[in-house]
Amino acid sequence: MAQEQGVSKDTVNRLWQLHNIKPHLSRTFKLSRDARFLEKLTDVVGLYLNPPQKAVVLCLDEKSQNSSAGSHPTRTAAQKGPVWHDDARL
């Protein structure tokens, strides 16, 4: 990651510590299926690495029209494990 971004490993480590990011403790990770994900990710990371002067950056979480409050059945105690946005159990 450091090499790809042109920064030192110490810089990456400092940023992870600053934001309490612990990728070594994550067992799973899902990338977005959005065809423009890489483009969007690059834009967001670029804003963090080189923020514009006198600008406000807003971030919104997109929700599909099918995902409305209360539309999912309640999980039972027998359904263990993490739940993802596209989990078939929902």
PDB file of C-alpha atoms in Angstrom:
ATOM      1  CA  MET A   1       0.000   0.000   0.000  1.00  0.00           C
ATOM      2  CA  ALA A   2       2.760   2.409   0.947  1.00  0.00           C
ATOM      3  CA  GLN A   3       4.710   1.755  -2.231  1.00  0.00           C
ATOM      4  CA  GLU A   4       1.614   2.107  -4.419  1.00  0.00           C
ATOM      5  CA  GLN A   5       0.778   5.474  -2.824  1.00  0.00           C
ATOM      6  CA  GLY A   6       4.377   6.703  -2.798  1.00  0.00           C
ATOM      7  CA  VAL A   7       4.587   7.096   0.980  1.00  0.00           C
ATOM      8  CA  SER A   8       6.594   5.351   3.669  1.00  0.00           C
ATOM      9  CA  LYS A   9       5.393   2.310   5.615  1.00  0.00           C
ATOM     10  CA  ASP A  10       5.613   4.478   8.741  1.00  0.00           C
ATOM     11  CA  THR A  11       3.127   6.932   7.202  1.00  0.00           C
ATOM     12  CA  VAL A  12       0.645   4.142   6.505  1.00  0.00           C
ATOM     13  CA  ASN A  13       1.124   2.799  10.036  1.00  0.00           C
ATOM     14  CA  ARG A  14       0.609   6.268  11.555  1.00  0.00           C
ATOM     15  CA  LEU A  15      -2.593   6.771   9.573  1.00  0.00           C
ATOM     16  CA  TRP A  16      -3.917   3.362  10.583  1.00  0.00           C
ATOM     17  CA  GLN A  17      -3.210   4.116  14.245  1.00  0.00           C
ATOM     18  CA  LEU A  18      -4.705   7.616  13.998  1.00  0.00           C
ATOM     19  CA  HIS A  19      -7.970   6.241  12.624  1.00  0.00           C
ATOM     20  CA  ASN A  20      -7.927   3.005  14.659  1.00  0.00           C
ATOM     21  CA  ILE A  21      -7.745   0.887  11.491  1.00  0.00           C
ATOM     22  CA  LYS A  22      -6.666  -2.704  12.167  1.00  0.00           C
ATOM     23  CA  PRO A  23      -6.721  -4.647   8.891  1.00  0.00           C
ATOM     24  CA  HIS A  24      -4.726  -7.485  10.431  1.00  0.00           C
ATOM     25  CA  LEU A  25      -7.686  -8.188  12.745  1.00  0.00           C
ATOM     26  CA  SER A  26     -10.277  -8.371   9.948  1.00  0.00           C
ATOM     27  CA  ARG A  27     -11.220 -11.873   8.902  1.00  0.00           C
ATOM     28  CA  THR A  28     -13.232 -10.846   5.875  1.00  0.00           C
ATOM     29  CA  PHE A  29     -13.533  -7.898   3.535  1.00  0.00           C
ATOM     30  CA  LYS A  30     -15.956  -7.248   0.710  1.00  0.00           C
ATOM     31  CA  LEU A  31     -15.307  -4.882  -2.147  1.00  0.00           C
ATOM     32  CA  SER A  32     -18.152  -3.028  -3.758  1.00  0.00           C
ATOM     33  CA  ARG A  33     -19.659  -4.497  -6.912  1.00  0.00           C
ATOM     34  CA  ASP A  34     -19.978  -0.988  -8.335  1.00  0.00           C
ATOM     35  CA  ALA A  35     -18.325  -0.849 -11.774  1.00  0.00           C
ATOM     36  CA  ARG A  36     -16.941   2.600 -10.873  1.00  0.00           C
ATOM     37  CA  PHE A  37     -15.647   1.552  -7.431  1.00  0.00           C
ATOM     38  CA  LEU A  38     -11.947   2.040  -8.219  1.00  0.00           C
ATOM     39  CA  GLU A  39     -12.606   5.482  -9.675  1.00  0.00           C
ATOM     40  CA  LYS A  40     -14.652   6.508  -6.620  1.00  0.00           C
ATOM     41  CA  LEU A  41     -12.114   5.056  -4.182  1.00  0.00           C
ATOM     42  CA  THR A  42      -9.285   6.922  -5.913  1.00  0.00           C
ATOM     43  CA  ASP A  43     -11.256  10.176  -5.680  1.00  0.00           C
ATOM     44  CA  VAL A  44     -11.964   9.730  -1.965  1.00  0.00           C
ATOM     45  CA  VAL A  45      -8.391   8.752  -1.088  1.00  0.00           C
ATOM     46  CA  GLY A  46      -7.155  11.679  -3.185  1.00  0.00           C
ATOM     47  CA  LEU A  47      -9.282  14.074  -1.116  1.00  0.00           C
ATOM     48  CA  TYR A  48      -7.751  12.743   2.098  1.00  0.00           C
ATOM     49  CA  LEU A  49      -4.186  12.883   0.780  1.00  0.00           C
ATOM     50  CA  ASN A  50      -4.549  16.278  -0.899  1.00  0.00           C
ATOM     51  CA  PRO A  51      -7.555  18.128   0.557  1.00  0.00           C
ATOM     52  CA  PRO A  52      -8.676  21.237  -1.342  1.00  0.00           C
ATOM     53  CA  GLN A  53      -8.320  24.649   0.295  1.00  0.00           C
ATOM     54  CA  LYS A  54     -11.506  26.098   1.856  1.00  0.00           C
ATOM     55  CA  ALA A  55     -13.683  23.155   0.881  1.00  0.00           C
ATOM     56  CA  VAL A  56     -16.159  20.922   2.657  1.00  0.00           C
ATOM     57  CA  VAL A  57     -16.152  17.215   1.869  1.00  0.00           C
ATOM     58  CA  LEU A  58     -19.360  15.277   2.489  1.00  0.00           C
ATOM     59  CA  CYS A  59     -19.686  11.507   2.379  1.00  0.00           C
ATOM     60  CA  LEU A  60     -23.017   9.734   1.995  1.00  0.00           C
ATOM     61  CA  ASP A  61     -23.807   6.059   2.231  1.00  0.00           C
ATOM     62  CA  GLU A  62     -25.893   4.977  -0.737  1.00  0.00           C
ATOM     63  CA  LYS A  63     -28.916   2.795  -0.085  1.00  0.00           C
ATOM     64  CA  SER A  64     -30.851   0.952  -2.728  1.00  0.00           C
ATOM     65  CA  GLN A  65     -34.589   1.520  -3.074  1.00  0.00           C
ATOM     66  CA  ASN A  66     -35.164  -2.059  -1.914  1.00  0.00           C
ATOM     67  CA  SER A  67     -33.466  -1.430   1.419  1.00  0.00           C
ATOM     68  CA  SER A  68     -36.061   0.348   3.527  1.00  0.00           C
ATOM     69  CA  ALA A  69     -36.339   0.395   7.294  1.00  0.00           C
ATOM     70  CA  GLY A  70     -38.244  -2.558   8.672  1.00  0.00           C
ATOM     71  CA  SER A  71     -38.253  -4.531   5.449  1.00  0.00           C
ATOM     72  CA  HIS A  72     -35.968  -7.288   6.753  1.00  0.00           C
ATOM     73  CA  PRO A  73     -37.103 -10.061   9.064  1.00  0.00           C
ATOM     74  CA  THR A  74     -35.523 -10.250  12.516  1.00  0.00           C
ATOM     75  CA  ARG A  75     -32.570 -12.613  12.822  1.00  0.00           C
ATOM     76  CA  THR A  76     -32.848 -15.460  15.290  1.00  0.00           C
ATOM     77  CA  ALA A  77     -30.221 -16.493  17.825  1.00  0.00           C
ATOM     78  CA  ALA A  78     -29.471 -19.572  15.682  1.00  0.00           C
ATOM     79  CA  GLN A  79     -28.262 -17.371  12.808  1.00  0.00           C
ATOM     80  CA  LYS A  80     -24.686 -16.691  13.857  1.00  0.00           C
ATOM     81  CA  GLY A  81     -21.874 -14.820  12.184  1.00  0.00           C
ATOM     82  CA  PRO A  82     -21.496 -11.381  10.692  1.00  0.00           C
ATOM     83  CA  VAL A  83     -24.228  -9.897   8.545  1.00  0.00           C
ATOM     84  CA  TRP A  84     -23.385  -8.198   5.263  1.00  0.00           C
ATOM     85  CA  HIS A  85     -25.491  -5.837   3.183  1.00  0.00           C
ATOM     86  CA  ASP A  86     -26.235  -8.599   0.663  1.00  0.00           C
ATOM     87  CA  ASP A  87     -26.665 -11.422   3.186  1.00  0.00           C
ATOM     88  CA  ALA A  88     -29.266 -13.964   2.022  1.00  0.00           C
ATOM     89  CA  ARG A  89     -30.405 -14.428   5.625  1.00  0.00           C
ATOM     90  CA  LEU A  90     -31.929 -10.946   5.642  1.00  0.00           C
TER      91      LEU A  90
END
